[in-house]
């Protein structure tokens, strides 16, 4: 089995040398055990880094027999970088494993993924069994998000990020998904292939710091819900019905107080309800706007990524294709 390990890198120069060493040891081990073929490789996707990540990848490409590299022309984002890597090598391997460049995921799980693939599984998800390495807030925010997704009917694997194996066949299927608002954790369960999970024990970063800013995380979370579920719109309709019911009660109350010559509620309550209903309307417009925004982006059908350089060797001769 020819394996490709795809790893997105954004400003990862601090951690890359250690990661290359660990992955090289792993490749040697897997080849010695005859689990993967000798022409298996590691593909680093440089996602528009500002440090010397690409220089390092280029250097490793010339010195390390397993290393290949892709340089994206700008910072496209984690999901796009993974997709760029997978789609570029989908016809050059039998299976691909995606893993973050900081190797926080469990490397021991890779061998297990390969075994599951050999048993006939097309998709093998790495499921986090412990998130102790994540900060308290991030850990709880992530778990709450996974639960919310399930409540909203988004088909996703609980506590799984982007550490997974995909067979060539699954990759081919994935290539037919042309959406721009990319959330792979939601798309891959839609492929419908035979899948299973392996345990993934997360460890702390060995060097560098997290490249997932709060903004990037929130944007991924929004994509994770609005790209797959229309339940928020249904919820708004529910809220609309609820307010209609309240206004009916209010009408009855106003008629009753008019008949009984009771004092009409004054300015304060009027203002309060105006503000309250105004905010509900704005909120509803905001949610509907999310979907319209997505339609707008999909209709434009922009390319998902632009590859600047692709380093790949055919046989003994290493070629640098521009
Ligand atoms: N990453 C990327 N593009 C980005 C942000 C992150 O390719 O815009 C990569 C990053 O280099 C790493 C992976 O995505 O390999 C996950 O990022 P990180 O480890 O910083 O996230 P965390 O583990 O803290 O959630
Ligand atoms: Mg990380």
XYZ file of C-alpha atoms and ligand atoms in Angstrom:
348
model
C 0.000 0.000 0.000
C 1.405 3.338 -1.044
C 0.692 5.775 1.769
C 0.741 9.560 1.602
C 0.831 11.531 4.832
C -0.510 15.049 4.231
C 0.372 17.728 6.733
C -0.673 21.418 6.534
C 1.901 23.929 7.801
C 1.365 27.556 8.692
C 4.378 29.214 10.297
C 5.607 25.875 11.616
C 9.379 26.369 11.274
C 9.890 25.800 15.010
C 8.213 22.415 15.079
C 8.923 21.150 11.548
C 12.427 19.641 12.098
C 11.145 17.586 15.052
C 8.033 16.552 13.088
C 10.053 15.485 10.037
C 12.282 13.367 12.259
C 9.348 11.661 13.991
C 7.507 11.037 10.728
C 10.661 9.703 9.049
C 11.167 7.221 11.919
C 7.538 6.197 11.577
C 7.834 5.693 7.791
C 11.015 3.595 8.258
C 9.238 1.496 10.862
C 6.115 0.963 8.715
C 8.210 0.049 5.659
C 10.299 -2.401 7.744
C 7.059 -4.019 8.948
C 5.905 -4.160 5.287
C 2.741 -2.243 6.123
C 3.416 0.369 3.442
C 5.451 0.419 0.239
C 8.850 2.089 -0.080
C 7.559 4.820 -2.354
C 5.187 6.114 0.331
C 5.756 9.753 1.151
C 5.033 12.709 3.431
C 3.539 15.787 1.770
C 3.874 19.102 3.589
C 1.496 21.807 2.403
C 2.845 25.258 3.175
C -0.209 27.438 3.737
C 1.308 30.849 2.945
C 3.652 30.924 5.941
C 5.504 34.143 6.737
C 8.449 32.419 8.398
C 10.919 30.060 6.700
C 8.621 26.994 6.714
C 8.814 26.677 2.905
C 12.630 26.975 2.910
C 12.723 24.143 5.451
C 10.356 21.974 3.361
C 12.496 22.619 0.269
C 15.599 21.623 2.206
C 13.981 18.453 3.564
C 12.816 17.617 0.030
C 16.424 17.433 -1.114
C 17.764 15.615 1.946
C 14.931 13.321 3.025
C 13.674 10.582 0.656
C 10.108 10.753 1.992
C 9.472 14.485 1.961
C 7.442 16.211 -0.764
C 6.040 19.742 -0.642
C 3.339 22.018 -1.930
C 3.539 25.768 -1.555
C 0.218 27.601 -1.605
C 0.417 31.144 -2.922
C -1.198 32.664 0.199
C -2.698 31.674 3.542
C -5.886 29.842 2.475
C -6.704 28.223 5.815
C -6.231 24.818 7.416
C -9.121 23.056 5.636
C -8.125 24.398 2.216
C -4.489 23.393 2.785
C -5.512 19.810 3.615
C -7.823 19.698 0.584
C -5.056 21.065 -1.679
C -2.698 18.325 -0.474
C -5.228 15.518 -0.807
C -6.509 16.502 -4.237
C -3.012 16.971 -5.635
C -1.833 13.473 -4.718
C -5.118 11.562 -4.940
C -3.975 9.616 -8.023
C -0.492 9.008 -6.677
C -1.263 6.915 -3.589
C -3.567 4.166 -2.310
C -4.495 5.980 0.898
C -3.864 9.312 2.537
C -3.559 10.184 6.214
C -3.964 13.826 7.200
C -2.251 15.025 10.363
C -1.372 18.469 11.733
C 2.283 19.440 11.365
C 2.739 19.835 15.131
C 2.040 16.069 15.498
C -0.168 16.585 18.545
C -2.110 13.555 17.349
C -1.138 10.036 18.295
C 1.458 8.688 15.822
C 0.856 5.153 17.114
C -2.690 5.414 15.730
C -1.323 5.634 12.160
C -0.315 1.960 12.123
C -3.737 1.070 13.454
C -5.386 3.164 10.712
C -3.377 1.264 8.090
C -4.470 -2.064 9.624
C -8.132 -0.977 9.530
C -7.676 0.094 5.888
C -6.185 -3.334 5.102
C -9.328 -4.852 6.638
C -11.387 -2.995 4.043
C -12.300 0.320 5.681
C -12.194 3.317 3.340
C -12.329 5.939 6.077
C -10.642 5.668 9.472
C -11.287 8.533 11.890
C -8.899 9.394 14.711
C -11.150 10.090 17.700
C -9.690 12.073 20.567
C -9.907 9.977 23.713
C -8.331 12.616 25.906
C -8.091 16.360 25.370
C -5.950 17.038 28.447
C -3.357 18.783 26.265
C -5.933 21.385 25.171
C -6.511 24.475 27.343
C -9.625 24.267 29.600
C -11.695 26.772 27.588
C -10.856 25.286 24.188
C -11.580 21.761 25.417
C -15.039 22.663 26.710
C -15.885 24.931 23.777
C -15.020 22.101 21.361
C -17.089 19.509 23.226
C -20.085 21.875 23.458
C -19.748 22.587 19.746
C -19.776 18.875 18.835
C -22.932 18.423 20.946
C -24.603 21.454 19.319
C -23.783 20.053 15.879
C -25.409 16.757 16.772
C -28.507 18.574 18.089
C -28.752 20.497 14.820
C -28.567 17.286 12.804
C -25.067 17.756 11.363
C -23.634 14.336 10.550
C -20.178 14.392 12.142
C -17.968 12.140 14.248
C -17.912 13.229 17.894
C -14.499 14.489 19.060
C -12.815 13.910 15.718
C -10.762 16.666 14.098
C -8.825 16.252 10.857
C -6.672 13.255 11.762
C -7.992 10.518 9.472
C -7.232 7.993 6.754
C -9.023 8.124 3.401
C -8.681 5.437 0.739
C -8.106 6.357 -2.889
C -11.753 5.610 -3.584
C -12.931 7.964 -0.805
C -10.577 10.651 -2.126
C -12.072 10.292 -5.588
C -15.552 10.766 -4.116
C -14.383 13.749 -2.102
C -13.072 15.405 -5.256
C -16.674 15.744 -6.463
C -17.523 18.082 -3.570
C -16.997 21.535 -5.004
C -18.094 23.672 -2.086
C -16.101 26.701 -1.016
C -17.190 26.887 2.621
C -15.069 23.894 3.405
C -15.693 21.879 6.558
C -14.153 18.453 5.926
C -15.398 16.981 9.218
C -18.921 17.463 7.903
C -18.309 16.452 4.265
C -16.436 13.188 4.849
C -19.252 11.443 6.776
C -21.446 12.299 3.749
C -19.252 10.147 1.474
C -20.966 7.089 2.873
C -17.991 4.734 2.672
C -17.288 1.954 5.140
C -15.707 3.692 8.113
C -14.367 3.035 11.586
C -12.493 4.867 14.326
C -9.210 4.521 16.189
C -8.233 6.145 19.493
C -6.188 9.333 19.312
C -4.398 10.470 22.475
C -3.537 14.156 22.078
C -0.212 15.429 23.387
C 0.960 19.037 23.886
C 2.813 20.877 21.113
C 6.557 20.219 21.280
C 7.407 23.659 19.834
C 5.729 26.822 18.532
C 2.232 27.950 19.431
C -1.294 27.335 18.131
C -1.985 28.845 14.686
C -5.737 28.544 15.146
C -6.707 32.037 16.296
C -10.089 32.587 17.972
C -11.296 34.175 14.737
C -10.284 31.145 12.619
C -11.866 28.786 15.141
C -15.170 30.713 15.183
C -15.236 30.868 11.384
C -14.723 27.082 11.218
C -17.495 26.576 13.777
C -19.893 28.771 11.758
C -19.047 26.783 8.597
C -19.522 23.563 10.564
C -23.129 24.478 11.242
C -24.371 26.748 8.477
C -22.848 24.656 5.645
C -24.704 21.551 6.746
C -27.840 22.459 8.655
C -30.868 24.614 7.910
C -32.255 24.015 11.399
C -31.326 27.549 12.557
C -33.857 28.887 10.002
C -36.460 26.433 11.274
C -35.720 27.611 14.819
C -36.340 31.214 13.762
C -39.719 30.193 12.344
C -40.441 28.579 15.736
C -39.482 31.793 17.517
C -41.760 33.696 15.098
C -44.688 31.453 16.029
C -43.948 31.943 19.721
C -44.012 35.731 19.354
C -47.224 35.541 17.369
C -48.768 33.670 20.306
C -47.495 36.301 22.775
C -48.922 39.124 20.643
C -52.290 37.311 20.574
C -52.280 37.242 24.384
C -51.318 40.922 24.399
C -54.261 41.770 22.105
C -56.640 39.952 24.458
C -55.151 41.841 27.401
C -55.425 45.231 25.634
C -59.095 44.575 24.721
C -59.798 43.455 28.276
C -58.135 46.545 29.838
C -59.996 48.795 27.356
C -63.376 47.285 28.361
C -62.541 47.546 32.059
C -61.178 51.127 31.657
C -57.856 50.029 33.121
C -54.765 52.130 32.572
C -52.920 51.240 29.414
C -49.328 50.128 29.947
C -47.050 53.040 29.285
C -44.111 54.151 27.359
C -41.506 51.993 29.148
C -43.044 48.659 28.224
C -43.677 49.892 24.677
C -40.045 50.862 24.267
C -38.850 47.592 25.823
C -40.917 45.445 23.485
C -39.846 47.546 20.503
C -36.216 46.977 21.326
C -36.742 43.312 22.036
C -38.623 42.591 18.815
C -36.110 44.717 16.909
C -33.247 42.609 18.181
C -35.046 39.363 17.333
C -35.642 40.606 13.784
C -32.013 41.609 13.420
C -30.885 38.241 14.715
C -33.157 36.456 12.248
C -31.894 38.583 9.360
C -28.347 37.778 10.438
C -28.932 34.045 10.289
C -30.735 34.170 6.958
C -27.894 36.402 5.744
C -25.417 33.647 6.607
C -27.085 31.358 4.106
C -27.417 34.033 1.442
C -23.726 34.807 1.915
C -22.878 31.170 1.343
C -25.024 30.974 -1.801
C -23.218 34.060 -3.052
C -19.803 32.492 -2.509
C -20.824 29.134 -4.014
C -22.298 30.812 -7.105
C -19.010 32.586 -7.778
C -17.338 29.163 -7.901
C -13.874 30.485 -7.192
C -10.977 28.030 -7.185
C -10.460 26.666 -3.696
C -6.690 27.034 -3.751
C -3.870 28.005 -6.067
C -0.758 25.870 -6.045
C 2.409 27.772 -6.647
C 4.963 24.937 -6.616
C 4.591 21.178 -6.423
C 7.619 19.142 -5.393
C 7.316 15.494 -6.335
C 9.787 12.902 -7.590
C 8.973 10.326 -10.261
C 11.348 7.390 -9.768
C 14.930 8.402 -9.061
C 14.778 11.748 -10.804
C 13.385 14.486 -8.519
C 11.466 17.054 -10.485
C 10.407 20.502 -9.477
C 7.205 21.318 -11.332
C 6.131 24.953 -11.508
N -2.785 25.636 9.866
C -2.836 25.957 8.511
N -3.387 27.152 8.147
C -3.871 28.045 9.047
C -3.849 27.696 10.426
C -3.298 26.484 10.798
O -2.398 25.176 7.662
O -4.341 29.096 8.646
C -2.188 24.342 10.251
C -1.122 24.408 11.327
O 0.159 24.643 10.774
C -1.222 23.024 11.955
C -2.708 22.716 11.820
O -3.230 23.592 10.832
O -0.499 22.051 11.231
C -3.464 22.894 13.112
O -3.154 24.139 13.685
P -2.754 24.286 15.214
O -1.933 23.139 15.660
O -2.142 25.631 15.409
O -4.202 24.243 15.880
P -4.585 23.650 17.302
O -3.980 22.278 17.408
O -4.041 24.584 18.308
O -6.069 23.617 17.258
Mg -2.108 21.665 17.044
